């Protein structure tokens, strides 16, 4: 335990306190792990960055376009290149599938960020 926990990254309150592995701000209620904030250089999000096939940073709610044809298990036809997918959600998926979305004509599925580009 630190004698002087770091100030809150959201409201800069100096009266923060440690609770187990978290540091808590009594003014705004923000909780964070101090090691993450230091490793990110004081970044507020503390999340990993997911990039598309071209290198653009993806965020929840973005629209993406599939850049190559994809085979879909159990379907006679796959997803064609150029298919637009709206309102994506970034997740920690299995085998690199880090985008959760609904594709028109196929339903809910997970895609890899390496096969899409931001629209």
PDB file of C-alpha atoms in Angstrom:
ATOM      1  CA  UNK A   1       0.000   0.000   0.000  1.00  0.00           C
ATOM      2  CA  UNK A   2       1.205   3.446  -0.916  1.00  0.00           C
ATOM      3  CA  UNK A   3       1.217   6.106   1.741  1.00  0.00           C
ATOM      4  CA  UNK A   4       0.200   8.713  -0.866  1.00  0.00           C
ATOM      5  CA  UNK A   5      -2.082   7.248  -3.532  1.00  0.00           C
ATOM      6  CA  UNK A   6      -2.130   9.098  -6.877  1.00  0.00           C
ATOM      7  CA  UNK A   7      -4.740  11.805  -7.538  1.00  0.00           C
ATOM      8  CA  UNK A   8      -7.875  10.923  -9.478  1.00  0.00           C
ATOM      9  CA  UNK A   9      -7.294  10.993 -13.276  1.00  0.00           C
ATOM     10  CA  UNK A  10     -10.867  12.206 -13.899  1.00  0.00           C
ATOM     11  CA  UNK A  11     -11.383  15.005 -11.373  1.00  0.00           C
ATOM     12  CA  UNK A  12      -7.834  15.489  -9.961  1.00  0.00           C
ATOM     13  CA  UNK A  13      -9.055  14.950  -6.404  1.00  0.00           C
ATOM     14  CA  UNK A  14      -6.162  14.482  -3.964  1.00  0.00           C
ATOM     15  CA  UNK A  15      -8.236  12.567  -1.374  1.00  0.00           C
ATOM     16  CA  UNK A  16      -8.118   9.158  -3.077  1.00  0.00           C
ATOM     17  CA  UNK A  17      -7.759   5.954  -1.084  1.00  0.00           C
ATOM     18  CA  UNK A  18      -6.799   2.358  -1.787  1.00  0.00           C
ATOM     19  CA  UNK A  19      -9.338  -0.455  -1.546  1.00  0.00           C
ATOM     20  CA  UNK A  20      -7.766  -3.867  -2.209  1.00  0.00           C
ATOM     21  CA  UNK A  21      -6.095  -3.548  -5.650  1.00  0.00           C
ATOM     22  CA  UNK A  22      -8.099  -0.457  -6.676  1.00  0.00           C
ATOM     23  CA  UNK A  23      -7.675   3.231  -5.986  1.00  0.00           C
ATOM     24  CA  UNK A  24     -10.997   5.013  -5.363  1.00  0.00           C
ATOM     25  CA  UNK A  25     -11.938   8.683  -5.621  1.00  0.00           C
ATOM     26  CA  UNK A  26     -14.485   9.746  -2.962  1.00  0.00           C
ATOM     27  CA  UNK A  27     -15.626  12.824  -4.928  1.00  0.00           C
ATOM     28  CA  UNK A  28     -16.495  11.378  -8.366  1.00  0.00           C
ATOM     29  CA  UNK A  29     -16.569   7.644  -7.507  1.00  0.00           C
ATOM     30  CA  UNK A  30     -13.990   6.700 -10.173  1.00  0.00           C
ATOM     31  CA  UNK A  31     -12.107   3.447  -9.514  1.00  0.00           C
ATOM     32  CA  UNK A  32      -8.886   2.389 -11.265  1.00  0.00           C
ATOM     33  CA  UNK A  33      -5.828   0.196 -10.938  1.00  0.00           C
ATOM     34  CA  UNK A  34      -2.804   2.452 -10.392  1.00  0.00           C
ATOM     35  CA  UNK A  35      -0.425   0.170 -12.361  1.00  0.00           C
ATOM     36  CA  UNK A  36      -2.582   0.508 -15.510  1.00  0.00           C
ATOM     37  CA  UNK A  37      -2.685   4.282 -15.323  1.00  0.00           C
ATOM     38  CA  UNK A  38       1.106   4.450 -14.975  1.00  0.00           C
ATOM     39  CA  UNK A  39       1.740   2.035 -17.847  1.00  0.00           C
ATOM     40  CA  UNK A  40      -0.523   3.990 -20.200  1.00  0.00           C
ATOM     41  CA  UNK A  41       1.229   7.254 -19.412  1.00  0.00           C
ATOM     42  CA  UNK A  42      -1.803   8.590 -17.548  1.00  0.00           C
ATOM     43  CA  UNK A  43      -4.325   7.428 -20.152  1.00  0.00           C
ATOM     44  CA  UNK A  44      -7.915   7.620 -19.025  1.00  0.00           C
ATOM     45  CA  UNK A  45      -9.311   4.543 -20.818  1.00  0.00           C
ATOM     46  CA  UNK A  46      -6.829   1.802 -19.921  1.00  0.00           C
ATOM     47  CA  UNK A  47      -8.207  -0.337 -22.750  1.00  0.00           C
ATOM     48  CA  UNK A  48      -6.312  -2.111 -25.499  1.00  0.00           C
ATOM     49  CA  UNK A  49      -6.316  -0.520 -28.936  1.00  0.00           C
ATOM     50  CA  UNK A  50      -7.877  -2.522 -31.775  1.00  0.00           C
ATOM     51  CA  UNK A  51      -6.919  -1.554 -35.325  1.00  0.00           C
ATOM     52  CA  UNK A  52      -8.490  -2.531 -38.642  1.00  0.00           C
ATOM     53  CA  UNK A  53      -6.709  -3.983 -41.692  1.00  0.00           C
ATOM     54  CA  UNK A  54      -5.453  -0.537 -42.745  1.00  0.00           C
ATOM     55  CA  UNK A  55      -4.341   0.601 -39.275  1.00  0.00           C
ATOM     56  CA  UNK A  56      -7.276   2.809 -38.262  1.00  0.00           C
ATOM     57  CA  UNK A  57      -8.302   2.623 -34.594  1.00  0.00           C
ATOM     58  CA  UNK A  58     -11.721   1.003 -34.120  1.00  0.00           C
ATOM     59  CA  UNK A  59     -14.249   1.991 -31.451  1.00  0.00           C
ATOM     60  CA  UNK A  60     -17.594   0.652 -30.274  1.00  0.00           C
ATOM     61  CA  UNK A  61     -20.407   1.751 -32.581  1.00  0.00           C
ATOM     62  CA  UNK A  62     -18.248   2.191 -35.697  1.00  0.00           C
ATOM     63  CA  UNK A  63     -19.328   0.979 -39.122  1.00  0.00           C
ATOM     64  CA  UNK A  64     -16.883  -1.265 -40.971  1.00  0.00           C
ATOM     65  CA  UNK A  65     -16.582  -2.820 -44.430  1.00  0.00           C
ATOM     66  CA  UNK A  66     -15.394  -6.410 -44.960  1.00  0.00           C
ATOM     67  CA  UNK A  67     -12.260  -6.290 -47.170  1.00  0.00           C
ATOM     68  CA  UNK A  68     -12.108  -9.938 -48.265  1.00  0.00           C
ATOM     69  CA  UNK A  69     -14.634 -12.695 -48.881  1.00  0.00           C
ATOM     70  CA  UNK A  70     -15.261 -14.840 -45.803  1.00  0.00           C
ATOM     71  CA  UNK A  71     -16.535 -18.388 -45.612  1.00  0.00           C
ATOM     72  CA  UNK A  72     -19.300 -18.942 -43.064  1.00  0.00           C
ATOM     73  CA  UNK A  73     -19.610 -22.381 -41.548  1.00  0.00           C
ATOM     74  CA  UNK A  74     -23.031 -23.889 -42.252  1.00  0.00           C
ATOM     75  CA  UNK A  75     -23.909 -21.431 -44.993  1.00  0.00           C
ATOM     76  CA  UNK A  76     -23.766 -22.158 -48.740  1.00  0.00           C
ATOM     77  CA  UNK A  77     -22.598 -18.613 -49.457  1.00  0.00           C
ATOM     78  CA  UNK A  78     -20.159 -16.557 -47.445  1.00  0.00           C
ATOM     79  CA  UNK A  79     -19.840 -12.882 -46.647  1.00  0.00           C
ATOM     80  CA  UNK A  80     -18.792 -10.970 -49.761  1.00  0.00           C
ATOM     81  CA  UNK A  81     -16.040  -8.382 -49.792  1.00  0.00           C
ATOM     82  CA  UNK A  82     -17.567  -4.915 -49.515  1.00  0.00           C
ATOM     83  CA  UNK A  83     -20.324  -5.932 -47.092  1.00  0.00           C
ATOM     84  CA  UNK A  84     -20.996  -3.063 -44.683  1.00  0.00           C
ATOM     85  CA  UNK A  85     -21.464  -3.890 -40.998  1.00  0.00           C
ATOM     86  CA  UNK A  86     -22.865  -1.221 -38.691  1.00  0.00           C
ATOM     87  CA  UNK A  87     -22.699  -0.709 -34.947  1.00  0.00           C
ATOM     88  CA  UNK A  88     -19.794  -3.009 -34.050  1.00  0.00           C
ATOM     89  CA  UNK A  89     -18.834  -3.878 -30.496  1.00  0.00           C
ATOM     90  CA  UNK A  90     -15.228  -4.575 -29.482  1.00  0.00           C
ATOM     91  CA  UNK A  91     -14.777  -7.666 -27.310  1.00  0.00           C
ATOM     92  CA  UNK A  92     -12.032  -9.972 -26.069  1.00  0.00           C
ATOM     93  CA  UNK A  93     -12.916 -12.851 -28.350  1.00  0.00           C
ATOM     94  CA  UNK A  94     -11.394 -16.234 -29.065  1.00  0.00           C
ATOM     95  CA  UNK A  95      -8.674 -16.763 -31.725  1.00  0.00           C
ATOM     96  CA  UNK A  96      -8.420 -13.069 -32.612  1.00  0.00           C
ATOM     97  CA  UNK A  97     -12.139 -12.545 -33.193  1.00  0.00           C
ATOM     98  CA  UNK A  98     -12.385  -9.168 -31.487  1.00  0.00           C
ATOM     99  CA  UNK A  99     -15.455  -7.630 -33.184  1.00  0.00           C
ATOM    100  CA  UNK A 100     -18.988  -8.628 -32.195  1.00  0.00           C
ATOM    101  CA  UNK A 101     -21.613  -7.588 -34.753  1.00  0.00           C
ATOM    102  CA  UNK A 102     -24.730  -8.453 -36.744  1.00  0.00           C
ATOM    103  CA  UNK A 103     -24.220  -9.057 -40.464  1.00  0.00           C
ATOM    104  CA  UNK A 104     -27.295  -8.617 -42.687  1.00  0.00           C
ATOM    105  CA  UNK A 105     -28.407 -12.021 -43.960  1.00  0.00           C
ATOM    106  CA  UNK A 106     -26.248 -13.958 -41.466  1.00  0.00           C
ATOM    107  CA  UNK A 107     -27.124 -12.674 -37.997  1.00  0.00           C
ATOM    108  CA  UNK A 108     -24.863 -12.223 -34.993  1.00  0.00           C
ATOM    109  CA  UNK A 109     -21.233 -13.275 -35.343  1.00  0.00           C
ATOM    110  CA  UNK A 110     -17.688 -12.350 -34.436  1.00  0.00           C
ATOM    111  CA  UNK A 111     -15.143 -11.048 -36.936  1.00  0.00           C
ATOM    112  CA  UNK A 112     -11.422 -10.457 -36.852  1.00  0.00           C
ATOM    113  CA  UNK A 113     -10.311  -6.851 -37.063  1.00  0.00           C
ATOM    114  CA  UNK A 114      -7.743  -7.843 -39.696  1.00  0.00           C
ATOM    115  CA  UNK A 115     -10.500  -8.511 -42.293  1.00  0.00           C
ATOM    116  CA  UNK A 116     -12.376  -5.194 -41.951  1.00  0.00           C
ATOM    117  CA  UNK A 117     -11.694  -1.512 -42.506  1.00  0.00           C
ATOM    118  CA  UNK A 118     -13.479   1.428 -40.975  1.00  0.00           C
ATOM    119  CA  UNK A 119     -16.158   2.901 -43.220  1.00  0.00           C
TER     120      UNK A 119
END
